[in-house]
Tab-separated table of C-alpha atoms and ligand atoms in Angstrom:
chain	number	residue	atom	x	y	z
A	1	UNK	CA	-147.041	-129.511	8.201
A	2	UNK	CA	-145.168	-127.757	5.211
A	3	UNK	CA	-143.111	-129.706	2.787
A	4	UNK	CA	-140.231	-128.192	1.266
A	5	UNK	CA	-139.255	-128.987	-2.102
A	6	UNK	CA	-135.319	-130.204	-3.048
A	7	UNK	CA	-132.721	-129.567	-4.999
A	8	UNK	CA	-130.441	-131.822	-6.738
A	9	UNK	CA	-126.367	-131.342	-5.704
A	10	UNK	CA	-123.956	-132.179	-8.517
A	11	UNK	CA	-122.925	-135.366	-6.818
A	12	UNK	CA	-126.757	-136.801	-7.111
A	13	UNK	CA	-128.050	-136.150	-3.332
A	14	UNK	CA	-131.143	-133.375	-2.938
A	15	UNK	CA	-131.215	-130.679	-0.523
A	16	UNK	CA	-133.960	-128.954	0.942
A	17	UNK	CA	-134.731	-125.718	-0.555
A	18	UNK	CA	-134.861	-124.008	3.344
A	19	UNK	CA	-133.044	-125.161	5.987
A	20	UNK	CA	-133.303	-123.717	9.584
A	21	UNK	CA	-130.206	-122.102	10.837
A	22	UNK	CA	-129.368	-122.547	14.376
A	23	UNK	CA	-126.174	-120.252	15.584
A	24	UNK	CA	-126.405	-119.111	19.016
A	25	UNK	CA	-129.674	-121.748	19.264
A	26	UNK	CA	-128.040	-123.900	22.675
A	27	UNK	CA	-129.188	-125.728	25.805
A	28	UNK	CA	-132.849	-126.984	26.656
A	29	UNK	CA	-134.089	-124.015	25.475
A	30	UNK	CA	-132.757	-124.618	22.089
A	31	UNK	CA	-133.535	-128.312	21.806
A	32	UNK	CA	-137.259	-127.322	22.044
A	33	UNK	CA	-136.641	-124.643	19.288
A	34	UNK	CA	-135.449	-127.246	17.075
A	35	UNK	CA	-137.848	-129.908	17.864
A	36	UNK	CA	-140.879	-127.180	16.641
A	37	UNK	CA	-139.042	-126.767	13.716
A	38	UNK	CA	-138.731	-130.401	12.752
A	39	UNK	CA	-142.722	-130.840	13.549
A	40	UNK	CA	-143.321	-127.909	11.459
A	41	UNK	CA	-141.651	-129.571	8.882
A	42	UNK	CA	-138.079	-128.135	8.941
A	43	UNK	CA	-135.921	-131.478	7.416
A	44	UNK	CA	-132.692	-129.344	7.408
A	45	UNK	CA	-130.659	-128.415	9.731
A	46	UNK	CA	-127.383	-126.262	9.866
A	47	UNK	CA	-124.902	-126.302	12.565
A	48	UNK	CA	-121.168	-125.849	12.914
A	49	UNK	CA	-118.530	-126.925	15.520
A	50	UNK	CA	-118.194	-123.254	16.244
A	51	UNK	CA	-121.728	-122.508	17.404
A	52	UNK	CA	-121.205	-125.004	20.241
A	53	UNK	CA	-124.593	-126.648	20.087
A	54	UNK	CA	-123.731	-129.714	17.604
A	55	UNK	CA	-124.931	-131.271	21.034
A	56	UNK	CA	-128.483	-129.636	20.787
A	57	UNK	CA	-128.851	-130.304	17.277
A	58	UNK	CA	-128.093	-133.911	17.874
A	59	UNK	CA	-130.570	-134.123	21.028
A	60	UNK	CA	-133.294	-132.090	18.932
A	61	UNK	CA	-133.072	-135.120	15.899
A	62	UNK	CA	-133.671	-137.660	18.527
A	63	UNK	CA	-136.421	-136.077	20.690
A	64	UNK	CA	-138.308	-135.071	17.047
A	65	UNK	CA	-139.530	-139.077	16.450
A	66	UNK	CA	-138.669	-137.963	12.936
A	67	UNK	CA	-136.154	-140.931	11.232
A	68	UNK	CA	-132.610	-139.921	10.512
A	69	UNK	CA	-132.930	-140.711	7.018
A	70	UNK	CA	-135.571	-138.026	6.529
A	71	UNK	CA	-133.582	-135.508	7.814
A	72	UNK	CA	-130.640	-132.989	6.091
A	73	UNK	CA	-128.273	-132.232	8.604
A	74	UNK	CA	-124.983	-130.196	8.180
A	75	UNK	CA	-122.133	-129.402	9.922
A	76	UNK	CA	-118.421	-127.528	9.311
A	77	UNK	CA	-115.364	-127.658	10.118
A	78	UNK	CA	-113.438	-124.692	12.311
A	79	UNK	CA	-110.505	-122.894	10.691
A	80	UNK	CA	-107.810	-124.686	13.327
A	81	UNK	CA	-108.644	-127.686	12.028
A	82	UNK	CA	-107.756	-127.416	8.563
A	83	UNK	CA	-104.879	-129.999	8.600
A	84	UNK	CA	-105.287	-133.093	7.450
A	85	UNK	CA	-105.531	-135.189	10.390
A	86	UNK	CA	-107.010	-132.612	12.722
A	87	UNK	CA	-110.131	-132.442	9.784
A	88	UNK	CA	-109.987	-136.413	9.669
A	89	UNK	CA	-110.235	-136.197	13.964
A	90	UNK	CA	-112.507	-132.915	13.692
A	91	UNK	CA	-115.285	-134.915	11.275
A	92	UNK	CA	-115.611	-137.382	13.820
A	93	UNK	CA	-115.665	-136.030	17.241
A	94	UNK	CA	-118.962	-133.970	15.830
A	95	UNK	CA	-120.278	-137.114	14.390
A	96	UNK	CA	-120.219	-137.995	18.503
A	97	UNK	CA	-121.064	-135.071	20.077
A	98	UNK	CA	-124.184	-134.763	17.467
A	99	UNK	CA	-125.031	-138.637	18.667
A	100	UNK	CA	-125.219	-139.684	14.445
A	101	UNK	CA	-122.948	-141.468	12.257
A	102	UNK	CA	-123.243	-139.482	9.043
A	103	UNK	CA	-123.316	-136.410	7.729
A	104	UNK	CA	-125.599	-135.281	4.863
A	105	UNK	CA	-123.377	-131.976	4.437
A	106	UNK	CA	-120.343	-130.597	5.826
A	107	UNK	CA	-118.957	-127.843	5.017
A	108	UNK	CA	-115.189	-126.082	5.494
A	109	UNK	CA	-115.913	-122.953	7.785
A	110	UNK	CA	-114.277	-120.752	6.104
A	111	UNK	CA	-110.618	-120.600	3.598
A	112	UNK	CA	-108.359	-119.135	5.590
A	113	UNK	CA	-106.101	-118.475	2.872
A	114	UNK	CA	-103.365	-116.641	4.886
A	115	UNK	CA	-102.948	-119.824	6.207
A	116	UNK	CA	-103.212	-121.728	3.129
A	117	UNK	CA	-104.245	-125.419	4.672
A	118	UNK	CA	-107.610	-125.471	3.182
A	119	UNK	CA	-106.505	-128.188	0.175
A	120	UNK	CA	-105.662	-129.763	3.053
A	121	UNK	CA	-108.576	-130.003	4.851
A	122	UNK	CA	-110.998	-130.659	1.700
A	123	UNK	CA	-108.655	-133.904	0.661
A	124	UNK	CA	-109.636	-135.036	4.416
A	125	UNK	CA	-113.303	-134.597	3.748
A	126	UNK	CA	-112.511	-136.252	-0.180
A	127	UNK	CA	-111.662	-139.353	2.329
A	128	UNK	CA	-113.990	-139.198	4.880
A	129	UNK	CA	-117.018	-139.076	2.651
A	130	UNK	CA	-115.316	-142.225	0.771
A	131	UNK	CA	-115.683	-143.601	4.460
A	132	UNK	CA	-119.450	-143.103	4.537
A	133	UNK	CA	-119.032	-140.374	7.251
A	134	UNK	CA	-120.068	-137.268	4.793
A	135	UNK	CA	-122.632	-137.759	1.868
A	136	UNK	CA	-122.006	-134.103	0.168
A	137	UNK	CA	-119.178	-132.326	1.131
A	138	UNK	CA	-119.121	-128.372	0.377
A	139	UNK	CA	-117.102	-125.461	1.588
A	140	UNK	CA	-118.864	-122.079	3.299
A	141	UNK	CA	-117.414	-117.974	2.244
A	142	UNK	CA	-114.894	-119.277	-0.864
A	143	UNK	CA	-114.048	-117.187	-3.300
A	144	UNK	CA	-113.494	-118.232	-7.208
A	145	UNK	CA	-110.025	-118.573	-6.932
A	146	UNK	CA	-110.335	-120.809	-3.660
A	147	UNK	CA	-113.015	-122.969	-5.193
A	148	UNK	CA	-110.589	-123.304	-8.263
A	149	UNK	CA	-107.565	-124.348	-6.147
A	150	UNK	CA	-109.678	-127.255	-4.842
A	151	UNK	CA	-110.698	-128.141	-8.137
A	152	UNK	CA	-107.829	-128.335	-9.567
A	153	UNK	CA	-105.531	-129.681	-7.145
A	154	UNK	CA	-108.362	-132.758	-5.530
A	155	UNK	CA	-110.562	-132.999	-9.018
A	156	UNK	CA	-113.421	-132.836	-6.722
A	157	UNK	CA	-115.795	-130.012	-6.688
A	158	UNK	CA	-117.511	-128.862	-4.020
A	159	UNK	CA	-121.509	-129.513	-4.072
A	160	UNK	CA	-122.369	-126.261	-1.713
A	161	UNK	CA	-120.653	-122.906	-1.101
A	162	UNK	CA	-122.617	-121.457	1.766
A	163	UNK	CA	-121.867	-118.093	1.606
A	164	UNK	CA	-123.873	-114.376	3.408
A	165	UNK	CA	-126.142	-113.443	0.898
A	166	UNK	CA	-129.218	-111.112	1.588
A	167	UNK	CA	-130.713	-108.099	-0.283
A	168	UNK	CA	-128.198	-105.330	0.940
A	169	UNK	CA	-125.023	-108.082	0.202
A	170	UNK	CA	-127.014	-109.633	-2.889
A	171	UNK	CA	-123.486	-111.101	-4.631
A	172	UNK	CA	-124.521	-111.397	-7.666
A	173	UNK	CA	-120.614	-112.425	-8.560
A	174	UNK	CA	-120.499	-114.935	-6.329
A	175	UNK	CA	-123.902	-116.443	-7.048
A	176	UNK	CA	-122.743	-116.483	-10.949
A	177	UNK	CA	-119.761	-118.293	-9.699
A	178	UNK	CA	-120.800	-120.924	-7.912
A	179	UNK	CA	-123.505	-121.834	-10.987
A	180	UNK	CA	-121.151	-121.685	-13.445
A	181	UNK	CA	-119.117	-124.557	-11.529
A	182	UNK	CA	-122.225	-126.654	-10.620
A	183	UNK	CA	-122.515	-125.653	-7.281
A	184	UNK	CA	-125.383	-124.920	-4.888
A	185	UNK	CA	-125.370	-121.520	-3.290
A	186	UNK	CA	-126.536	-121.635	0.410
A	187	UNK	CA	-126.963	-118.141	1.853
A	188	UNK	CA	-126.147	-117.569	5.433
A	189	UNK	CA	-127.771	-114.747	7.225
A	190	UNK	CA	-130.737	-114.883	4.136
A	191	UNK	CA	-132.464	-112.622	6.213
A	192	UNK	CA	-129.815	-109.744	6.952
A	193	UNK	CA	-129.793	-110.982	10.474
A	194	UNK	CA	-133.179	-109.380	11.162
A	195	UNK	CA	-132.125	-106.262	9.732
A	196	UNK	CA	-133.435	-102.881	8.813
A	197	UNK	CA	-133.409	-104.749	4.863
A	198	UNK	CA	-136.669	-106.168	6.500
A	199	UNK	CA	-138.161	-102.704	7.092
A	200	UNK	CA	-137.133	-101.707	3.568
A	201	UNK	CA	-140.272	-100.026	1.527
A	202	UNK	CA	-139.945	-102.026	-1.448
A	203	UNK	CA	-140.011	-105.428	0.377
A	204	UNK	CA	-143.057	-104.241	2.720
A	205	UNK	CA	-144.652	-103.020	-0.988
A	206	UNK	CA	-144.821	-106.501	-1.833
A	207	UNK	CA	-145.504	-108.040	1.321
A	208	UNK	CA	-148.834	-106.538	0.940
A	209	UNK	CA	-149.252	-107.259	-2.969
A	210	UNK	CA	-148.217	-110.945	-1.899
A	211	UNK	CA	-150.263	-111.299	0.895
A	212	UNK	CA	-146.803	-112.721	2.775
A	213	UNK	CA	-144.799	-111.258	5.450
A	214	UNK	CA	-141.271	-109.259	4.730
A	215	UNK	CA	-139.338	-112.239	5.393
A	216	UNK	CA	-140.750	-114.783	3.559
A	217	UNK	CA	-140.585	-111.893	0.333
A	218	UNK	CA	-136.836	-112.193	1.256
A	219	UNK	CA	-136.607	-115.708	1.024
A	220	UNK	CA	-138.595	-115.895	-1.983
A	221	UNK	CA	-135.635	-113.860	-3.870
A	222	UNK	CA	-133.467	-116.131	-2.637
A	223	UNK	CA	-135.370	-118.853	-4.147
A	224	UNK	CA	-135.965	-116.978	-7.534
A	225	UNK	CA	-132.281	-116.740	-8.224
A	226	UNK	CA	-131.290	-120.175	-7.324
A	227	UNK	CA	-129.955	-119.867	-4.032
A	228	UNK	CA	-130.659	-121.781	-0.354
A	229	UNK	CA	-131.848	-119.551	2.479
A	230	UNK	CA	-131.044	-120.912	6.194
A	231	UNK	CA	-132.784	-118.218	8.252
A	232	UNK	CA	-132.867	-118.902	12.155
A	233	UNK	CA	-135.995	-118.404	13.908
A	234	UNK	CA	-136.322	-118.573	17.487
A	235	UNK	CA	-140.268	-117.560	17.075
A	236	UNK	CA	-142.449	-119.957	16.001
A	237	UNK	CA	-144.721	-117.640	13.842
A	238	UNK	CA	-141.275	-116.882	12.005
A	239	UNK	CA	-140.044	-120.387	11.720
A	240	UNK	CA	-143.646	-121.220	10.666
A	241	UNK	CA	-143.480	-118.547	8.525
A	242	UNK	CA	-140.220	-119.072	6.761
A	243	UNK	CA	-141.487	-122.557	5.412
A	244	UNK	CA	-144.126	-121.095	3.321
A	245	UNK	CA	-142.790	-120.030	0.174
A	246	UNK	CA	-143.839	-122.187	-2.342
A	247	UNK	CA	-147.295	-120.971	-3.078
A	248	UNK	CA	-146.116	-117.259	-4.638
A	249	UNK	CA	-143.643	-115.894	-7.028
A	250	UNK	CA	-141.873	-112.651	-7.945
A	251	UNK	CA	-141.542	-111.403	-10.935
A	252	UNK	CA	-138.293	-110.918	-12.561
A	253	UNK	CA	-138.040	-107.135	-12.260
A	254	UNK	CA	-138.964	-107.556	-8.706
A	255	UNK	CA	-136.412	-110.000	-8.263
A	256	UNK	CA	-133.936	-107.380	-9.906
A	257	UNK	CA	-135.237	-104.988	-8.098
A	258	UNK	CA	-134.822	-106.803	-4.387
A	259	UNK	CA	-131.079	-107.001	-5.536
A	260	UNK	CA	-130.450	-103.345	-6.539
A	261	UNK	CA	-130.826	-102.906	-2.599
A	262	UNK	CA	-127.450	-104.321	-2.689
A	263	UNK	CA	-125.041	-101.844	-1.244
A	264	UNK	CA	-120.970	-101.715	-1.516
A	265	UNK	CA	-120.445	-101.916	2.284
A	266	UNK	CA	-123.504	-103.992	3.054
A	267	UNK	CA	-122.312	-106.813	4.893
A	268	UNK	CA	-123.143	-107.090	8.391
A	269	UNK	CA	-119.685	-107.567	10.222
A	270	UNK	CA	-117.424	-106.766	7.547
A	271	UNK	CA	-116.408	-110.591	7.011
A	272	UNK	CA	-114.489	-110.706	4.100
A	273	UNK	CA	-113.152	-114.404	3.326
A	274	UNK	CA	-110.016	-113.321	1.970
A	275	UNK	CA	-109.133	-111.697	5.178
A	276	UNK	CA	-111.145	-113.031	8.131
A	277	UNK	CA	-109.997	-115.652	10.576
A	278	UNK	CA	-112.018	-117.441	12.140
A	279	UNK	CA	-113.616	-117.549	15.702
A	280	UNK	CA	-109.496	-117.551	17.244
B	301	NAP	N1	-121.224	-120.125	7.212
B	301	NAP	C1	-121.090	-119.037	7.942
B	301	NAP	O1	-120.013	-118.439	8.008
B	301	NAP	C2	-122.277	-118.507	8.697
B	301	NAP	C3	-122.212	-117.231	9.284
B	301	NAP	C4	-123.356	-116.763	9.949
B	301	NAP	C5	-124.506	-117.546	10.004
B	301	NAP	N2	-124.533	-118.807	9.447
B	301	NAP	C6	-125.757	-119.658	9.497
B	301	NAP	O2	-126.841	-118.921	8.935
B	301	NAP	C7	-127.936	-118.966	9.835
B	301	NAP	C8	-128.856	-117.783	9.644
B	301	NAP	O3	-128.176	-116.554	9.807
B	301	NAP	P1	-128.413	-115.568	11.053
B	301	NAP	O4	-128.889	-116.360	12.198
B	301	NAP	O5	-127.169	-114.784	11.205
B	301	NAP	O6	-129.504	-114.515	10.528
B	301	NAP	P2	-130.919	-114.517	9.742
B	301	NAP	O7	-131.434	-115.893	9.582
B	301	NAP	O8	-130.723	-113.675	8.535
B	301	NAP	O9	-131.819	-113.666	10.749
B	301	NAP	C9	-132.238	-114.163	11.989
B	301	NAP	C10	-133.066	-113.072	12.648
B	301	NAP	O10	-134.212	-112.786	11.836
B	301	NAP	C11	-135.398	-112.908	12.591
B	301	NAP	N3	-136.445	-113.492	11.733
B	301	NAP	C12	-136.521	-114.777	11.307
B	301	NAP	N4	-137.590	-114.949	10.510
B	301	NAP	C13	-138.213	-113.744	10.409
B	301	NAP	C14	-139.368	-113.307	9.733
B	301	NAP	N5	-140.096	-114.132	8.959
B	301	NAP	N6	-139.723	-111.995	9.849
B	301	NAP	C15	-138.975	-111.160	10.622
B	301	NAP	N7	-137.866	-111.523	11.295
B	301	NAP	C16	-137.479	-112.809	11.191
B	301	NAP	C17	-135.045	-113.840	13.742
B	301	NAP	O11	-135.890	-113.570	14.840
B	301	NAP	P3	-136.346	-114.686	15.938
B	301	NAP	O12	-135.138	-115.529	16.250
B	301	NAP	O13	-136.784	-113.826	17.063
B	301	NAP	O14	-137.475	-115.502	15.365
B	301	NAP	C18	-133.590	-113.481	14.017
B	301	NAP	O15	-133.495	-112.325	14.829
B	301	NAP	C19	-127.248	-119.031	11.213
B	301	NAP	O16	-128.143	-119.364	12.246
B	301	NAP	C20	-126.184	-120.049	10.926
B	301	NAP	O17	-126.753	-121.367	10.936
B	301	NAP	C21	-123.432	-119.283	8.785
């Protein structure tokens, strides 16, 4: 079984350095997904209320025999939630459907800033991790001036910004951003979503000088410049796979290099924070 190294968050609690993803990973089907990925050695896990399997998750932790404690499980919070007391309601009910009574992470969904509530909702998740219910509390696609807002206005920075990050939608802005307040990048869709970035020549160049597979040379950039992948794997060879990165590096021009794949228009749905709303 593969361990997987930690980081330290700003308020003192470590993080896996890979954590599995699990959107559209439901039902019985999905529980056994998980539960090979906690025997292979996955210890975080990354849900959401809007992937509608907080229930699998939570049935997956139980049926892996592995203790609670040893596990790094995150959750966020949907974008019509983002008053106060629906957050305060909205923590708990997936605290019950997941069957656990903490968070390690949770994370706000997304800003919403047309609707401006997100101060809001952070201040709820200020209180419910002074409750015990959330250990770290982060946020998920904010922007500098969002993070900012909650800064200023709560005092309380978020540990995490979990934000889409893979070589064609590199954001090297963002990245800078969140290290320059002390916060953990997580990247969502690390992998491009199984894109044509993994057919790239460059990546399958070094694939072969690395003896690895094109993913895992994806999530080792990812690693190199500081930032959390949680790629989903349904395939066991993949999830497998996705654990082993801590035996290689890249060099620094080949890190640079990975990120010059970046393009203008290369994310993959067009999701821009300051403009999407969420899921309804
Ligand atoms: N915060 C947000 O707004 C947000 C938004 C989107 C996603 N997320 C989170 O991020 C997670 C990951 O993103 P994602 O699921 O969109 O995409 P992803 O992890 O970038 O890509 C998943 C795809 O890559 C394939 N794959 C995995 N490992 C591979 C490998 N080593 N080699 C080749 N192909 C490989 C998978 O295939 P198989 O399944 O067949 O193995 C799957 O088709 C989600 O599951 C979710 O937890 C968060």
């Amino acid at each position: 079984m593969t361990k997987v190294p930690a980081v330290t968050l700003n308020d003192g609690f470590q993080m896996p350095k890979v954590g599995l993803g699990t959107f559209a990973v439901r039902g019985g089907q999905g529980v056994n997904q998980i539960v090979a990925a906690i025997k292979d050695g996955y210890r975080s896990l990354d849900t959401a209320t809007n992937y509608d399997n907080e229930g699998a998750v939570g049935e997956a932790i139980r049926r892996s025999g592995v203790a609670r404690a040893d596990l790094f499980v995150t959750s966020k919070l949907p974008g019509k939630y983002h008053r106060y007391a629906d957050a305060t309601m909205a923590i708990q009910e997936s605290l019950y459907r997941m069957g656990l009574d903490y968070f390690d992470l949770f994370l706000i969904h997304w800003p919403l800033p047309k609707r401006d509530h997100y101060v809001e909702a952070w201040q709820a998740m200020i209180d419910a991790q002074k409750r015990g219910l959330i250990r770290s509390i982060g946020v998920s696609n904010f922007e500098p001036d969002h993070l900012d807002r909650l800064i200023t206005e709560t005092g309380v920075t978020p540990a995490v910004n979990q934000l889409e990050v893979h070589p064609y939608w590199a954001q090297e802005r963002m990245v800078a951003a969140d290290q320059q307040r002390g916060i953990v990048t997580e990247a969502w869709s690390p992998l491009g979503r199984g894109s044509a970035a993994l057919k790239e020549p460059l990546i399958k160049e070094l694939a072969a000088k690395y003896g690895k597979n094109v993913g895992q040379i994806i999530l080792r950039w990812h690693e190199e410049r500081g930032v959390v992948p949680i790629p989903k794997a349904r395939h066991l060879d993949h999830q497998r796979a996705n654990l082993d990165l801590f035996d290689f590096t890249l060099t620094p021009d080949e890190v640079a290099a990975i990120t010059d794949l970046s393009r203008p228009d290369g994310r993959i749905d067009n999701q821009d924070p300051n403009e999407y709303e969420e899921f309804d």
